[in-house]
Tab-separated table of C-alpha atoms in Angstrom:
chain	number	residue	atom	x	y	z
H	80	UNK	CA	16.127	-24.889	-59.968
H	81	UNK	CA	14.995	-21.947	-62.081
H	82	UNK	CA	15.690	-18.328	-61.169
H	83	UNK	CA	11.946	-17.605	-60.946
H	84	UNK	CA	11.520	-20.379	-58.392
H	85	UNK	CA	14.462	-19.089	-56.331
H	86	UNK	CA	13.118	-15.520	-56.475
H	87	UNK	CA	9.735	-16.832	-55.333
H	88	UNK	CA	11.349	-18.603	-52.398
H	89	UNK	CA	13.273	-15.459	-51.488
H	90	UNK	CA	10.074	-13.405	-51.611
H	91	UNK	CA	8.287	-15.917	-49.365
H	92	UNK	CA	11.210	-15.865	-46.924
H	93	UNK	CA	11.239	-12.052	-46.677
H	94	UNK	CA	7.438	-11.786	-46.447
H	95	UNK	CA	7.359	-14.494	-43.765
H	96	UNK	CA	10.035	-12.685	-41.772
H	97	UNK	CA	8.116	-9.419	-41.844
H	98	UNK	CA	4.920	-11.228	-40.885
H	99	UNK	CA	6.593	-12.916	-37.906
H	100	UNK	CA	8.073	-9.583	-36.788
H	101	UNK	CA	4.634	-7.924	-36.921
H	102	UNK	CA	3.107	-10.825	-34.953
H	103	UNK	CA	5.846	-10.646	-32.314
H	104	UNK	CA	5.394	-6.876	-31.903
H	105	UNK	CA	1.613	-7.201	-31.547
H	106	UNK	CA	1.995	-9.940	-28.923
H	107	UNK	CA	4.548	-7.972	-26.936
H	108	UNK	CA	2.158	-5.002	-26.933
H	109	UNK	CA	-0.563	-7.181	-25.418
H	110	UNK	CA	1.669	-8.565	-22.651
H	111	UNK	CA	2.819	-5.166	-21.357
H	112	UNK	CA	-0.352	-3.595	-19.938
H	113	UNK	CA	-0.438	-0.117	-18.433
H	114	UNK	CA	-0.200	-0.426	-14.630
H	115	UNK	CA	-2.478	2.609	-14.211
H	116	UNK	CA	-5.378	0.631	-15.701
H	117	UNK	CA	-5.636	-1.736	-12.721
H	118	UNK	CA	-6.703	-1.745	-9.081
H	119	UNK	CA	-5.458	-4.765	-7.164
H	120	UNK	CA	-6.486	-6.496	-3.951
H	121	UNK	CA	-3.824	-7.771	-1.547
H	122	UNK	CA	-4.644	-9.608	1.692
H	123	UNK	CA	-2.007	-10.532	4.268
H	124	UNK	CA	-2.791	-13.183	6.879
H	125	UNK	CA	-1.759	-12.877	10.538
H	126	UNK	CA	0.486	-15.946	10.248
H	127	UNK	CA	0.944	-19.176	8.317
H	128	UNK	CA	-1.094	-21.236	10.779
H	129	UNK	CA	-3.944	-23.195	9.214
H	130	UNK	CA	-6.585	-21.188	11.093
H	131	UNK	CA	-5.072	-17.842	10.060
H	132	UNK	CA	-4.784	-18.911	6.440
H	133	UNK	CA	-8.410	-20.102	6.408
H	134	UNK	CA	-9.436	-16.784	7.952
H	135	UNK	CA	-7.559	-14.897	5.219
H	136	UNK	CA	-9.519	-16.773	2.543
H	137	UNK	CA	-12.837	-16.058	4.302
H	138	UNK	CA	-11.917	-12.352	4.485
H	139	UNK	CA	-11.062	-12.536	0.786
H	140	UNK	CA	-14.452	-14.043	-0.062
H	141	UNK	CA	-16.365	-11.456	1.972
H	142	UNK	CA	-14.430	-8.453	0.611
H	143	UNK	CA	-14.712	-9.605	-3.005
H	144	UNK	CA	-18.451	-10.247	-2.559
H	145	UNK	CA	-18.812	-6.720	-1.172
H	146	UNK	CA	-16.612	-4.832	-3.676
H	147	UNK	CA	-17.344	-6.597	-6.975
H	148	UNK	CA	-20.897	-5.222	-7.412
H	149	UNK	CA	-19.575	-1.722	-6.693
H	150	UNK	CA	-16.889	-1.771	-9.416
H	151	UNK	CA	-18.174	-4.223	-12.031
H	152	UNK	CA	-19.756	-1.553	-14.277
H	153	UNK	CA	-17.097	1.117	-13.743
H	154	UNK	CA	-15.250	2.328	-16.850
H	155	UNK	CA	-11.834	3.315	-15.443
H	156	UNK	CA	-9.384	2.409	-12.698
H	157	UNK	CA	-9.601	5.986	-11.433
H	158	UNK	CA	-13.372	5.704	-10.956
H	159	UNK	CA	-13.001	2.282	-9.325
H	160	UNK	CA	-10.419	3.683	-6.928
H	161	UNK	CA	-12.723	6.590	-5.976
H	162	UNK	CA	-15.551	4.160	-5.186
H	163	UNK	CA	-13.235	1.948	-3.118
H	164	UNK	CA	-11.909	4.959	-1.178
H	165	UNK	CA	-15.474	6.051	-0.414
H	166	UNK	CA	-16.208	2.574	1.017
H	167	UNK	CA	-12.965	2.069	2.968
H	168	UNK	CA	-14.793	2.046	6.309
H	169	UNK	CA	-17.220	-0.589	5.050
H	170	UNK	CA	-14.344	-2.761	3.819
H	171	UNK	CA	-12.878	-2.698	7.329
H	172	UNK	CA	-16.283	-3.640	8.810
H	173	UNK	CA	-16.684	-6.547	6.379
H	174	UNK	CA	-13.202	-7.910	7.196
H	175	UNK	CA	-13.689	-7.442	10.966
H	176	UNK	CA	-16.992	-9.330	10.871
H	177	UNK	CA	-15.190	-12.351	9.424
H	178	UNK	CA	-12.327	-12.130	11.938
H	179	UNK	CA	-14.807	-11.905	14.844
H	180	UNK	CA	-16.259	-15.296	13.889
H	181	UNK	CA	-12.857	-16.852	14.683
H	182	UNK	CA	-13.011	-15.503	18.254
H	183	UNK	CA	-9.616	-13.753	18.074
H	184	UNK	CA	-8.570	-10.184	18.832
H	185	UNK	CA	-6.742	-9.447	15.576
H	186	UNK	CA	-6.825	-5.854	14.384
H	187	UNK	CA	-7.746	-5.288	10.744
H	188	UNK	CA	-6.167	-2.463	8.763
H	189	UNK	CA	-7.087	-1.387	5.247
H	190	UNK	CA	-4.569	0.596	3.223
H	191	UNK	CA	-5.396	2.151	-0.128
H	192	UNK	CA	-2.575	3.514	-2.275
H	193	UNK	CA	0.344	2.602	-4.540
H	194	UNK	CA	2.152	-0.629	-3.617
H	195	UNK	CA	4.867	-2.794	-5.195
H	196	UNK	CA	3.859	-6.104	-6.764
H	197	UNK	CA	5.955	-8.823	-8.401
H	198	UNK	CA	5.157	-10.056	-11.906
H	199	UNK	CA	1.935	-12.072	-11.809
H	200	UNK	CA	-0.219	-13.973	-14.315
H	201	UNK	CA	-3.997	-14.204	-14.307
H	202	UNK	CA	-4.929	-16.644	-17.054
H	203	UNK	CA	-3.655	-15.047	-20.296
H	204	UNK	CA	-2.971	-11.674	-18.647
H	205	UNK	CA	0.531	-11.079	-17.269
H	206	UNK	CA	1.037	-7.970	-15.146
H	207	UNK	CA	4.658	-6.796	-14.953
H	208	UNK	CA	6.326	-6.062	-11.638
H	209	UNK	CA	5.974	-2.523	-10.353
H	210	UNK	CA	3.738	-0.176	-8.422
H	211	UNK	CA	-0.030	-0.552	-8.706
H	212	UNK	CA	-3.007	1.127	-7.119
H	213	UNK	CA	-4.243	-1.417	-4.587
H	214	UNK	CA	-6.338	-2.198	-1.558
H	215	UNK	CA	-4.238	-3.939	1.116
H	216	UNK	CA	-5.937	-5.712	4.000
H	217	UNK	CA	-3.631	-6.506	6.914
H	218	UNK	CA	-4.968	-9.061	9.385
H	219	UNK	CA	-3.306	-9.085	12.816
H	220	UNK	CA	0.496	-9.012	12.478
H	221	UNK	CA	0.219	-9.516	8.688
H	222	UNK	CA	3.181	-11.939	8.770
H	223	UNK	CA	1.564	-14.878	6.961
H	224	UNK	CA	1.281	-15.837	3.323
H	225	UNK	CA	-0.629	-13.337	1.253
H	226	UNK	CA	-3.196	-13.497	-1.533
H	227	UNK	CA	-3.921	-11.106	-4.395
H	228	UNK	CA	-6.075	-10.570	-7.436
H	229	UNK	CA	-7.286	-7.700	-9.637
H	230	UNK	CA	-10.366	-5.791	-8.469
H	231	UNK	CA	-10.535	-3.635	-11.575
H	232	UNK	CA	-11.085	-4.762	-14.194
H	233	UNK	CA	-12.768	-7.482	-12.147
H	234	UNK	CA	-10.618	-10.623	-12.344
H	235	UNK	CA	-11.503	-11.831	-8.866
H	236	UNK	CA	-15.128	-12.604	-8.220
H	237	UNK	CA	-17.389	-14.949	-6.295
H	238	UNK	CA	-19.160	-17.691	-8.191
H	239	UNK	CA	-21.920	-18.982	-5.944
H	240	UNK	CA	-20.289	-19.973	-2.668
H	241	UNK	CA	-16.704	-20.078	-3.907
H	242	UNK	CA	-14.156	-17.837	-5.547
H	243	UNK	CA	-13.885	-18.280	-9.283
H	244	UNK	CA	-10.690	-19.753	-10.601
H	245	UNK	CA	-9.673	-16.751	-12.743
H	246	UNK	CA	-7.304	-15.226	-10.152
H	247	UNK	CA	-4.112	-17.089	-9.329
H	248	UNK	CA	-3.184	-16.836	-5.676
H	249	UNK	CA	0.336	-16.836	-4.347
H	250	UNK	CA	2.839	-15.354	-1.988
H	251	UNK	CA	5.360	-12.655	-2.717
H	252	UNK	CA	7.947	-15.423	-3.133
H	253	UNK	CA	5.785	-17.277	-5.647
H	254	UNK	CA	7.437	-16.524	-8.973
H	255	UNK	CA	6.832	-19.903	-10.576
H	256	UNK	CA	4.358	-18.671	-13.190
H	257	UNK	CA	5.550	-20.062	-16.495
H	258	UNK	CA	5.085	-18.181	-19.732
H	259	UNK	CA	3.978	-20.330	-22.654
H	260	UNK	CA	6.856	-21.005	-25.027
H	261	UNK	CA	6.406	-19.678	-28.516
H	262	UNK	CA	7.729	-21.928	-31.236
H	263	UNK	CA	8.714	-20.111	-34.423
H	264	UNK	CA	8.710	-22.100	-37.611
H	265	UNK	CA	9.595	-20.813	-41.031
H	266	UNK	CA	7.207	-22.006	-43.711
H	267	UNK	CA	10.018	-21.787	-46.224
H	268	UNK	CA	12.049	-24.330	-44.245
H	269	UNK	CA	9.111	-26.728	-44.132
H	270	UNK	CA	8.545	-26.252	-47.869
H	271	UNK	CA	12.201	-26.900	-48.747
H	272	UNK	CA	12.233	-29.912	-46.435
H	273	UNK	CA	9.181	-31.385	-48.166
H	274	UNK	CA	10.712	-30.750	-51.622
H	275	UNK	CA	13.916	-32.589	-50.722
H	276	UNK	CA	12.024	-35.751	-49.776
């Protein structure tokens, strides 16, 4: 092989390495969002009984249907949080109306503040573990499986009569979200492999 060819291969190898490094850094920037840019919704059921879990999902539907129009055009998490705080009493009323349909005497508590969350994925968005501004709705003893999504920016919303599939539900023990595996290939290796054939 000539020296010019080898120098060309070396140049391609170095340029490819720098390109892959830049791509990796840009991807890692995307997957580490600022926790202050989000307001989350967290609903805890009374228990794991079928009726209590169904009730939790009905409360979820009603609260999302109520809150989404209020925050959908908001520009910041701070503004969304202010709107939610101003409507805290109404959120309690909405949740209690659902619970009353089930003919039970469960209390409903709404907490608004900073709460710990595990790492969670919503489609292509992965939120790291840590403290987030959130609305927590505690139904009864709040000892059952829980459900969460992101209120702002709106990643949980109602589509007709059902919740859209964008949010991924789970319990605090549900850490089975798999990250897609990135396969790195060097073009130079493929080129050399094709030349040797």
